[in-house]
Amino acid sequence: MRSPVVAVDAIGTSVFSKEIDIANARLRFANGCVANATASRVSLKTERRLRLFQDDAYVSVDLQQKVLTVIRKGAGMGADGMPQVAIEETNYEQGDALKRRSKRFSKLLRPGKAPL
């Protein structure tokens, strides 16, 4: 955010175990940005998603399915009084980023190999 954190509010609770099963944290930055982070062991679906909200756009990054969706507010208005929007969706190659990174790192351990 390139701005210092001015407040952190967090809460967690147990649902099925004696440990914290779901937790939420909200970070507030000096520049007015807010970040919410949620982690859950009780959700019925596996989800790794980053959502960004701006004045003129909504960005959703699905890290599990490797899909980037950008919805931008257009200049015109629709018949329903809502702004027109442009939707861009980009799919990325499936794969295991951690596995790729580990392979690259292991290559660095071999003598005579230059770092990537």
N, CA, C and O atoms as a GROMACS GRO file, in nm:
protein
  464
    1MET      N    1   0.082  -0.119   0.000
    1MET     CA    2   0.000   0.000   0.000
    1MET      C    3   0.087   0.125   0.000
    1MET      O    4   0.038   0.235  -0.027
    2ARG      N    5   0.214   0.109   0.030
    2ARG     CA    6   0.306   0.223   0.041
    2ARG      C    7   0.252   0.325   0.141
    2ARG      O    8   0.265   0.446   0.121
    3SER      N    9   0.193   0.274   0.246
    3SER     CA   10   0.136   0.358   0.351
    3SER      C   11   0.141   0.279   0.480
    3SER      O   12   0.117   0.158   0.478
    4PRO      N   13   0.171   0.342   0.592
    4PRO     CA   14   0.180   0.266   0.717
    4PRO      C   15   0.044   0.217   0.765
    4PRO      O   16  -0.060   0.279   0.741
    5VAL      N   17   0.047   0.104   0.832
    5VAL     CA   18  -0.074   0.049   0.895
    5VAL      C   19  -0.103   0.132   1.019
    5VAL      O   20  -0.014   0.155   1.102
    6VAL      N   21  -0.228   0.179   1.032
    6VAL     CA   22  -0.264   0.259   1.149
    6VAL      C   23  -0.352   0.182   1.246
    6VAL      O   24  -0.364   0.221   1.363
    7ALA      N   25  -0.414   0.073   1.201
    7ALA     CA   26  -0.498  -0.007   1.292
    7ALA      C   27  -0.513  -0.149   1.240
    7ALA      O   28  -0.519  -0.172   1.119
    8VAL      N   29  -0.518  -0.242   1.333
    8VAL     CA   30  -0.543  -0.382   1.300
    8VAL      C   31  -0.653  -0.431   1.394
    8VAL      O   32  -0.640  -0.423   1.516
    9ASP      N   33  -0.760  -0.483   1.336
    9ASP     CA   34  -0.867  -0.545   1.412
    9ASP      C   35  -0.875  -0.690   1.367
    9ASP      O   36  -0.881  -0.717   1.247
   10ALA      N   37  -0.876  -0.782   1.461
   10ALA     CA   38  -0.878  -0.924   1.424
   10ALA      C   39  -0.965  -1.001   1.522
   10ALA      O   40  -0.978  -0.967   1.639
   11ILE      N   41  -1.024  -1.107   1.467
   11ILE     CA   42  -1.106  -1.195   1.551
   11ILE      C   43  -1.096  -1.336   1.495
   11ILE      O   44  -1.084  -1.354   1.374
   12GLY      N   45  -1.102  -1.433   1.582
   12GLY     CA   46  -1.102  -1.572   1.542
   12GLY      C   47  -1.191  -1.651   1.635
   12GLY      O   48  -1.212  -1.612   1.750
   13THR      N   49  -1.242  -1.761   1.585
   13THR     CA   50  -1.329  -1.843   1.669
   13THR      C   51  -1.316  -1.990   1.634
   13THR      O   52  -1.280  -2.026   1.521
   14SER      N   53  -1.346  -2.074   1.729
   14SER     CA   54  -1.349  -2.217   1.703
   14SER      C   55  -1.490  -2.252   1.656
   14SER      O   56  -1.588  -2.192   1.697
   15VAL      N   57  -1.496  -2.350   1.569
   15VAL     CA   58  -1.625  -2.397   1.518
   15VAL      C   59  -1.639  -2.546   1.547
   15VAL      O   60  -1.737  -2.590   1.608
   16PHE      N   61  -1.539  -2.623   1.503
   16PHE     CA   62  -1.544  -2.768   1.521
   16PHE      C   63  -1.436  -2.820   1.616
   16PHE      O   64  -1.447  -2.931   1.667
   17SER      N   65  -1.334  -2.741   1.637
   17SER     CA   66  -1.223  -2.788   1.719
   17SER      C   67  -1.204  -2.695   1.838
   17SER      O   68  -1.280  -2.601   1.858
   18LYS      N   69  -1.101  -2.724   1.915
   18LYS     CA   70  -1.068  -2.637   2.028
   18LYS      C   71  -0.973  -2.525   1.986
   18LYS      O   72  -0.938  -2.439   2.066
   19GLU      N   73  -0.933  -2.527   1.860
   19GLU     CA   74  -0.844  -2.425   1.804
   19GLU      C   75  -0.926  -2.323   1.726
   19GLU      O   76  -1.047  -2.339   1.711
   20ILE      N   77  -0.861  -2.220   1.678
   20ILE     CA   78  -0.930  -2.122   1.593
   20ILE      C   79  -0.950  -2.184   1.456
   20ILE      O   80  -0.853  -2.221   1.390
   21ASP      N   81  -1.074  -2.195   1.414
   21ASP     CA   82  -1.108  -2.255   1.284
   21ASP      C   83  -1.134  -2.151   1.176
   21ASP      O   84  -1.119  -2.179   1.057
   22ILE      N   85  -1.172  -2.031   1.216
   22ILE     CA   86  -1.194  -1.924   1.119
   22ILE      C   87  -1.146  -1.794   1.181
   22ILE      O   88  -1.172  -1.766   1.298
   23ALA      N   89  -1.076  -1.715   1.100
   23ALA     CA   90  -1.020  -1.589   1.150
   23ALA      C   91  -1.036  -1.481   1.045
   23ALA      O   92  -1.032  -1.507   0.925
   24ASN      N   93  -1.053  -1.359   1.092
   24ASN     CA   94  -1.065  -1.245   1.003
   24ASN      C   95  -0.983  -1.130   1.060
   24ASN      O   96  -0.985  -1.106   1.181
   25ALA      N   97  -0.912  -1.060   0.974
   25ALA     CA   98  -0.835  -0.944   1.016
   25ALA      C   99  -0.862  -0.828   0.920
   25ALA      O  100  -0.875  -0.848   0.799
   26ARG      N  101  -0.872  -0.709   0.975
   26ARG     CA  102  -0.890  -0.588   0.894
   26ARG      C  103  -0.774  -0.495   0.926
   26ARG      O  104  -0.750  -0.460   1.042
   27LEU      N  105  -0.703  -0.456   0.823
   27LEU     CA  106  -0.591  -0.362   0.836
   27LEU      C  107  -0.633  -0.230   0.774
   27LEU      O  108  -0.681  -0.225   0.661
   28ARG      N  109  -0.613  -0.122   0.850
   28ARG     CA  110  -0.642   0.012   0.798
   28ARG      C  111  -0.511   0.086   0.780
   28ARG      O  112  -0.426   0.085   0.869
   29PHE      N  113  -0.495   0.149   0.665
   29PHE     CA  114  -0.373   0.220   0.631
   29PHE      C  115  -0.395   0.370   0.642
   29PHE      O  116  -0.508   0.419   0.635
   30ALA      N  117  -0.286   0.444   0.660
   30ALA     CA  118  -0.292   0.589   0.677
   30ALA      C  119  -0.353   0.658   0.555
   30ALA      O  120  -0.416   0.763   0.568
   31ASN      N  121  -0.336   0.599   0.437
   31ASN     CA  122  -0.389   0.662   0.315
   31ASN      C  123  -0.537   0.631   0.291
   31ASN      O  124  -0.592   0.669   0.188
   32GLY      N  125  -0.602   0.561   0.386
   32GLY     CA  126  -0.745   0.531   0.374
   32GLY      C  127  -0.777   0.393   0.320
   32GLY      O  128  -0.892   0.351   0.326
   33CYS      N  129  -0.679   0.322   0.266
   33CYS     CA  130  -0.704   0.187   0.216
   33CYS      C  131  -0.735   0.093   0.332
   33CYS      O  132  -0.686   0.110   0.443
   34VAL      N  133  -0.817  -0.006   0.301
   34VAL     CA  134  -0.853  -0.108   0.399
   34VAL      C  135  -0.829  -0.245   0.336
   34VAL      O  136  -0.864  -0.267   0.220
   35ALA      N  137  -0.769  -0.336   0.411
   35ALA     CA  138  -0.747  -0.473   0.364
   35ALA      C  139  -0.814  -0.568   0.462
   35ALA      O  140  -0.797  -0.557   0.583
   36ASN      N  141  -0.892  -0.662   0.408
   36ASN     CA  142  -0.955  -0.766   0.488
   36ASN      C  143  -0.894  -0.900   0.449
   36ASN      O  144  -0.878  -0.929   0.330
   37ALA      N  145  -0.860  -0.980   0.547
   37ALA     CA  146  -0.806  -1.113   0.521
   37ALA      C  147  -0.884  -1.214   0.605
   37ALA      O  148  -0.904  -1.195   0.724
   38THR      N  149  -0.927  -1.320   0.539
   38THR     CA  150  -1.002  -1.425   0.608
   38THR      C  151  -0.936  -1.559   0.579
   38THR      O  152  -0.898  -1.587   0.465
   39ALA      N  153  -0.924  -1.641   0.682
   39ALA     CA  154  -0.874  -1.777   0.667
   39ALA      C  155  -0.970  -1.870   0.739
   39ALA      O  156  -1.011  -1.843   0.852
   40SER      N  157  -1.007  -1.980   0.672
   40SER     CA  158  -1.105  -2.070   0.730
   40SER      C  159  -1.070  -2.214   0.704
   40SER      O  160  -1.030  -2.251   0.593
   41ARG      N  161  -1.084  -2.296   0.808
   41ARG     CA  162  -1.068  -2.440   0.793
   41ARG      C  163  -1.205  -2.508   0.784
   41ARG      O  164  -1.213  -2.630   0.771
   42VAL      N  165  -1.312  -2.430   0.790
   42VAL     CA  166  -1.446  -2.489   0.792
   42VAL      C  167  -1.524  -2.462   0.664
   42VAL      O  168  -1.636  -2.511   0.649
   43SER      N  169  -1.468  -2.386   0.573
   43SER     CA  170  -1.537  -2.356   0.447
   43SER      C  171  -1.557  -2.483   0.367
   43SER      O  172  -1.473  -2.573   0.370
   44LEU      N  173  -1.668  -2.491   0.297
   44LEU     CA  174  -1.697  -2.609   0.216
   44LEU      C  175  -1.622  -2.608   0.083
   44LEU      O  176  -1.613  -2.711   0.016
   45LYS      N  177  -1.569  -2.492   0.046
   45LYS     CA  178  -1.494  -2.487  -0.080
   45LYS      C  179  -1.355  -2.431  -0.056
   45LYS      O  180  -1.334  -2.348   0.032
   46THR      N  181  -1.261  -2.479  -0.136
   46THR     CA  182  -1.126  -2.428  -0.130
   46THR      C  183  -1.121  -2.304  -0.217
   46THR      O  184  -1.155  -2.308  -0.335
   47GLU      N  185  -1.080  -2.196  -0.158
   47GLU     CA  186  -1.079  -2.070  -0.232
   47GLU      C  187  -0.957  -1.989  -0.192
   47GLU      O  188  -0.926  -1.974  -0.073
   48ARG      N  189  -0.889  -1.939  -0.292
   48ARG     CA  190  -0.778  -1.846  -0.271
   48ARG      C  191  -0.801  -1.731  -0.366
   48ARG      O  192  -0.770  -1.739  -0.485
   49ARG      N  193  -0.857  -1.625  -0.313
   49ARG     CA  194  -0.899  -1.515  -0.398
   49ARG      C  195  -0.855  -1.382  -0.339
   49ARG      O  196  -0.858  -1.361  -0.218
   50LEU      N  197  -0.813  -1.294  -0.428
   50LEU     CA  198  -0.777  -1.159  -0.392
   50LEU      C  199  -0.875  -1.067  -0.463
   50LEU      O  200  -0.893  -1.078  -0.584
   51ARG      N  201  -0.937  -0.978  -0.389
   51ARG     CA  202  -1.034  -0.884  -0.448
   51ARG      C  203  -0.988  -0.742  -0.418
   51ARG      O  204  -0.954  -0.709  -0.304
   52LEU      N  205  -0.986  -0.660  -0.521
   52LEU     CA  206  -0.946  -0.520  -0.507
   52LEU      C  207  -1.061  -0.431  -0.554
   52LEU      O  208  -1.118  -0.452  -0.660
   53PHE      N  209  -1.093  -0.333  -0.473
   53PHE     CA  210  -1.200  -0.239  -0.507
   53PHE      C  211  -1.139  -0.102  -0.525
   53PHE      O  212  -1.067  -0.053  -0.438
   54GLN      N  213  -1.168  -0.038  -0.638
   54GLN     CA  214  -1.122   0.095  -0.666
   54GLN      C  215  -1.244   0.181  -0.699
   54GLN      O  216  -1.356   0.131  -0.708
   55ASP      N  217  -1.222   0.312  -0.717
   55ASP     CA  218  -1.333   0.401  -0.750
   55ASP      C  219  -1.402   0.363  -0.881
   55ASP      O  220  -1.523   0.378  -0.894
   56ASP      N  221  -1.324   0.314  -0.977
   56ASP     CA  222  -1.380   0.286  -1.109
   56ASP      C  223  -1.366   0.142  -1.155
   56ASP      O  224  -1.393   0.110  -1.271
   57ALA      N  225  -1.325   0.053  -1.064
   57ALA     CA  226  -1.303  -0.086  -1.107
   57ALA      C  227  -1.310  -0.182  -0.990
   57ALA      O  228  -1.290  -0.146  -0.874
   58TYR      N  229  -1.338  -0.307  -1.025
   58TYR     CA  230  -1.334  -0.420  -0.932
   58TYR      C  231  -1.244  -0.523  -0.996
   58TYR      O  232  -1.262  -0.559  -1.112
   59VAL      N  233  -1.146  -0.571  -0.921
   59VAL     CA  234  -1.051  -0.670  -0.972
   59VAL      C  235  -1.061  -0.793  -0.884
   59VAL      O  236  -1.053  -0.784  -0.762
   60SER      N  237  -1.077  -0.909  -0.947
   60SER     CA  238  -1.082  -1.035  -0.874
   60SER      C  239  -0.975  -1.126  -0.931
   60SER      O  240  -0.971  -1.152  -1.051
   61VAL      N  241  -0.889  -1.176  -0.842
   61VAL     CA  242  -0.783  -1.268  -0.882
   61VAL      C  243  -0.812  -1.401  -0.814
   61VAL      O  244  -0.802  -1.413  -0.692
   62ASP      N  245  -0.847  -1.500  -0.893
   62ASP     CA  246  -0.872  -1.634  -0.841
   62ASP      C  247  -0.741  -1.711  -0.851
   62ASP      O  248  -0.705  -1.760  -0.958
   63LEU      N  249  -0.670  -1.721  -0.739
   63LEU     CA  250  -0.539  -1.784  -0.738
   63LEU      C  251  -0.548  -1.936  -0.750
   63LEU      O  252  -0.450  -2.001  -0.784
   64GLN      N  253  -0.663  -1.992  -0.721
   64GLN     CA  254  -0.684  -2.136  -0.731
   64GLN      C  255  -0.706  -2.176  -0.878
   64GLN      O  256  -0.643  -2.269  -0.928
   65GLN      N  257  -0.796  -2.106  -0.945
   65GLN     CA  258  -0.832  -2.138  -1.084
   65GLN      C  259  -0.747  -2.063  -1.186
   65GLN      O  260  -0.757  -2.089  -1.306
   66LYS      N  261  -0.664  -1.970  -1.139
   66LYS     CA  262  -0.577  -1.890  -1.225
   66LYS      C  263  -0.658  -1.804  -1.323
   66LYS      O  264  -0.635  -1.807  -1.444
   67VAL      N  265  -0.752  -1.727  -1.268
   67VAL     CA  266  -0.836  -1.639  -1.350
   67VAL      C  267  -0.831  -1.498  -1.293
   67VAL      O  268  -0.850  -1.476  -1.173
   68LEU      N  269  -0.805  -1.402  -1.382
   68LEU     CA  270  -0.806  -1.260  -1.346
   68LEU      C  271  -0.927  -1.197  -1.412
   68LEU      O  272  -0.943  -1.205  -1.534
   69THR      N  273  -1.013  -1.133  -1.333
   69THR     CA  274  -1.131  -1.065  -1.385
   69THR      C  275  -1.123  -0.919  -1.345
   69THR      O  276  -1.106  -0.886  -1.228
   70VAL      N  277  -1.137  -0.831  -1.445
   70VAL     CA  278  -1.136  -0.687  -1.420
   70VAL      C  279  -1.267  -0.631  -1.473
   70VAL      O  280  -1.300  -0.648  -1.591
   71ILE      N  281  -1.342  -0.565  -1.386
   71ILE     CA  282  -1.467  -0.501  -1.425
   71ILE      C  283  -1.448  -0.351  -1.406
   71ILE      O  284  -1.428  -0.303  -1.294
   72ARG      N  285  -1.455  -0.277  -1.517
   72ARG     CA  286  -1.433  -0.133  -1.513
   72ARG      C  287  -1.562  -0.058  -1.544
   72ARG      O  288  -1.641  -0.098  -1.630
   73LYS      N  289  -1.580   0.050  -1.473
   73LYS     CA  290  -1.695   0.136  -1.496
   73LYS      C  291  -1.673   0.212  -1.626
   73LYS      O  292  -1.566   0.270  -1.649
   74GLY      N  293  -1.775   0.212  -1.713
   74GLY     CA  294  -1.766   0.285  -1.838
   74GLY      C  295  -1.819   0.426  -1.823
   74GLY      O  296  -1.859   0.468  -1.714
   75ALA      N  297  -1.819   0.500  -1.933
   75ALA     CA  298  -1.862   0.640  -1.931
   75ALA      C  299  -2.014   0.653  -1.939
   75ALA      O  300  -2.071   0.748  -1.885
   76GLY      N  301  -2.079   0.559  -2.005
   76GLY     CA  302  -2.223   0.569  -2.027
   76GLY      C  303  -2.306   0.508  -1.915
   76GLY      O  304  -2.254   0.439  -1.826
   77MET      N  305  -2.434   0.534  -1.922
   77MET     CA  306  -2.529   0.477  -1.825
   77MET      C  307  -2.622   0.382  -1.898
   77MET      O  308  -2.660   0.406  -2.012
   78GLY      N  309  -2.659   0.274  -1.831
   78GLY     CA  310  -2.753   0.180  -1.886
   78GLY      C  311  -2.896   0.227  -1.867
   78GLY      O  312  -2.920   0.326  -1.798
   79ALA      N  313  -2.992   0.157  -1.927
   79ALA     CA  314  -3.133   0.192  -1.917
   79ALA      C  315  -3.183   0.183  -1.772
   79ALA      O  316  -3.280   0.249  -1.735
   80ASP      N  317  -3.115   0.101  -1.691
   80ASP     CA  318  -3.156   0.084  -1.551
   80ASP      C  319  -3.094   0.189  -1.458
   80ASP      O  320  -3.113   0.185  -1.336
   81GLY      N  321  -3.018   0.284  -1.517
   81GLY     CA  322  -2.956   0.389  -1.437
   81GLY      C  323  -2.821   0.350  -1.378
   81GLY      O  324  -2.757   0.431  -1.311
   82MET      N  325  -2.778   0.228  -1.404
   82MET     CA  326  -2.648   0.182  -1.356
   82MET      C  327  -2.542   0.210  -1.462
   82MET      O  328  -2.572   0.207  -1.582
   83PRO      N  329  -2.420   0.239  -1.420
   83PRO     CA  330  -2.313   0.265  -1.518
   83PRO      C  331  -2.287   0.141  -1.604
   83PRO      O  332  -2.299   0.028  -1.558
   84GLN      N  333  -2.252   0.165  -1.729
   84GLN     CA  334  -2.212   0.055  -1.815
   84GLN      C  335  -2.076   0.006  -1.767
   84GLN      O  336  -1.997   0.083  -1.712
   85VAL      N  337  -2.049  -0.121  -1.787
   85VAL     CA  338  -1.922  -0.178  -1.743
   85VAL      C  339  -1.856  -0.255  -1.856
   85VAL      O  340  -1.922  -0.306  -1.946
   86ALA      N  341  -1.725  -0.263  -1.849
   86ALA     CA  342  -1.647  -0.346  -1.940
   86ALA      C  343  -1.584  -0.456  -1.856
   86ALA      O  344  -1.522  -0.430  -1.753
   87ILE      N  345  -1.601  -0.580  -1.900
   87ILE     CA  346  -1.549  -0.694  -1.826
   87ILE      C  347  -1.439  -0.760  -1.907
   87ILE      O  348  -1.459  -0.798  -2.022
   88GLU      N  349  -1.322  -0.774  -1.845
   88GLU     CA  350  -1.209  -0.843  -1.907
   88GLU      C  351  -1.174  -0.963  -1.820
   88GLU      O  352  -1.159  -0.951  -1.698
   89GLU      N  353  -1.162  -1.079  -1.882
   89GLU     CA  354  -1.124  -1.198  -1.807
   89GLU      C  355  -1.005  -1.263  -1.875
   89GLU      O  356  -1.006  -1.285  -1.996
   90THR      N  357  -0.903  -1.295  -1.797
   90THR     CA  358  -0.783  -1.358  -1.848
   90THR      C  359  -0.757  -1.485  -1.770
   90THR      O  360  -0.757  -1.485  -1.647
   91ASN      N  361  -0.735  -1.594  -1.843
   91ASN     CA  362  -0.701  -1.722  -1.781
   91ASN      C  363  -0.552  -1.745  -1.793
   91ASN      O  364  -0.492  -1.716  -1.897
   92TYR      N  365  -0.493  -1.797  -1.688
   92TYR     CA  366  -0.350  -1.822  -1.686
   92TYR      C  367  -0.324  -1.972  -1.679
   92TYR      O  368  -0.410  -2.050  -1.640
   93GLU      N  369  -0.204  -2.009  -1.718
   93GLU     CA  370  -0.164  -2.149  -1.720
   93GLU      C  371  -0.178  -2.212  -1.582
   93GLU      O  372  -0.134  -2.155  -1.482
   94GLN      N  373  -0.239  -2.329  -1.579
   94GLN     CA  374  -0.250  -2.403  -1.454
   94GLN      C  375  -0.114  -2.459  -1.419
   94GLN      O  376  -0.034  -2.491  -1.507
   95GLY      N  377  -0.088  -2.471  -1.295
   95GLY     CA  378   0.040  -2.526  -1.252
   95GLY      C  379   0.062  -2.498  -1.105
   95GLY      O  380  -0.019  -2.432  -1.039
   96ASP      N  381   0.168  -2.548  -1.056
   96ASP     CA  382   0.202  -2.534  -0.915
   96ASP      C  383   0.320  -2.438  -0.903
   96ASP      O  384   0.434  -2.477  -0.925
   97ALA      N  385   0.292  -2.312  -0.868
   97ALA     CA  386   0.396  -2.210  -0.860
   97ALA      C  387   0.502  -2.245  -0.757
   97ALA      O  388   0.620  -2.221  -0.779
   98LEU      N  389   0.461  -2.301  -0.644
   98LEU     CA  390   0.558  -2.338  -0.540
   98LEU      C  391   0.651  -2.448  -0.589
   98LEU      O  392   0.771  -2.446  -0.561
   99LYS      N  393   0.596  -2.543  -0.663
   99LYS     CA  394   0.679  -2.651  -0.718
   99LYS      C  395   0.780  -2.595  -0.818
   99LYS      O  396   0.897  -2.634  -0.818
  100ARG      N  397   0.734  -2.503  -0.906
  100ARG     CA  398   0.825  -2.442  -1.003
  100ARG      C  399   0.936  -2.364  -0.933
  100ARG      O  400   1.053  -2.371  -0.972
  101ARG      N  401   0.899  -2.291  -0.828
  101ARG     CA  402   0.998  -2.212  -0.755
  101ARG      C  403   1.099  -2.305  -0.688
  101ARG      O  404   1.219  -2.276  -0.687
  102SER      N  405   1.051  -2.415  -0.631
  102SER     CA  406   1.142  -2.510  -0.565
  102SER      C  407   1.239  -2.571  -0.665
  102SER      O  408   1.357  -2.590  -0.634
  103LYS      N  409   1.190  -2.603  -0.785
  103LYS     CA  410   1.279  -2.659  -0.888
  103LYS      C  411   1.385  -2.558  -0.929
  103LYS      O  412   1.503  -2.592  -0.943
  104ARG      N  413   1.344  -2.432  -0.947
  104ARG     CA  414   1.441  -2.327  -0.983
  104ARG      C  415   1.546  -2.311  -0.873
  104ARG      O  416   1.665  -2.298  -0.901
  105PHE      N  417   1.499  -2.313  -0.748
  105PHE     CA  418   1.593  -2.299  -0.636
  105PHE      C  419   1.691  -2.415  -0.632
  105PHE      O  420   1.810  -2.394  -0.609
  106SER      N  421   1.642  -2.537  -0.654
  106SER     CA  422   1.731  -2.653  -0.649
  106SER      C  423   1.836  -2.646  -0.759
  106SER      O  424   1.948  -2.695  -0.741
  107LYS      N  425   1.802  -2.586  -0.874
  107LYS     CA  426   1.901  -2.570  -0.981
  107LYS      C  427   2.012  -2.475  -0.938
  107LYS      O  428   2.127  -2.489  -0.981
  108LEU      N  429   1.978  -2.378  -0.853
  108LEU     CA  430   2.080  -2.284  -0.806
  108LEU      C  431   2.182  -2.351  -0.716
  108LEU      O  432   2.294  -2.302  -0.701
  109LEU      N  433   2.144  -2.462  -0.655
  109LEU     CA  434   2.233  -2.531  -0.564
  109LEU      C  435   2.339  -2.612  -0.638
  109LEU      O  436   2.437  -2.656  -0.577
  110ARG      N  437   2.320  -2.632  -0.768
  110ARG     CA  438   2.418  -2.707  -0.846
  110ARG      C  439   2.535  -2.616  -0.882
  110ARG      O  440   2.516  -2.501  -0.922
  111PRO      N  441   2.655  -2.667  -0.868
  111PRO     CA  442   2.775  -2.586  -0.900
  111PRO      C  443   2.772  -2.539  -1.046
  111PRO      O  444   2.731  -2.612  -1.136
  112GLY      N  445   2.816  -2.415  -1.066
  112GLY     CA  446   2.830  -2.362  -1.202
  112GLY      C  447   2.702  -2.307  -1.263
  112GLY      O  448   2.705  -2.261  -1.377
  113LYS      N  449   2.593  -2.309  -1.192
  113LYS     CA  450   2.466  -2.256  -1.245
  113LYS      C  451   2.448  -2.113  -1.200
  113LYS      O  452   2.469  -2.081  -1.083
  114ALA      N  453   2.408  -2.027  -1.292
  114ALA     CA  454   2.381  -1.886  -1.259
  114ALA      C  455   2.236  -1.871  -1.215
  114ALA      O  456   2.148  -1.941  -1.266
  115PRO      N  457   2.210  -1.781  -1.121
  115PRO     CA  458   2.071  -1.759  -1.077
  115PRO      C  459   1.984  -1.707  -1.190
  115PRO      O  460   2.031  -1.636  -1.278
  116LEU      N  461   1.857  -1.742  -1.186
  116LEU     CA  462   1.763  -1.693  -1.288
  116LEU      C  463   1.732  -1.547  -1.261
  116LEU      O  464   1.655  -1.486  -1.335
   0.00000   0.00000   0.00000
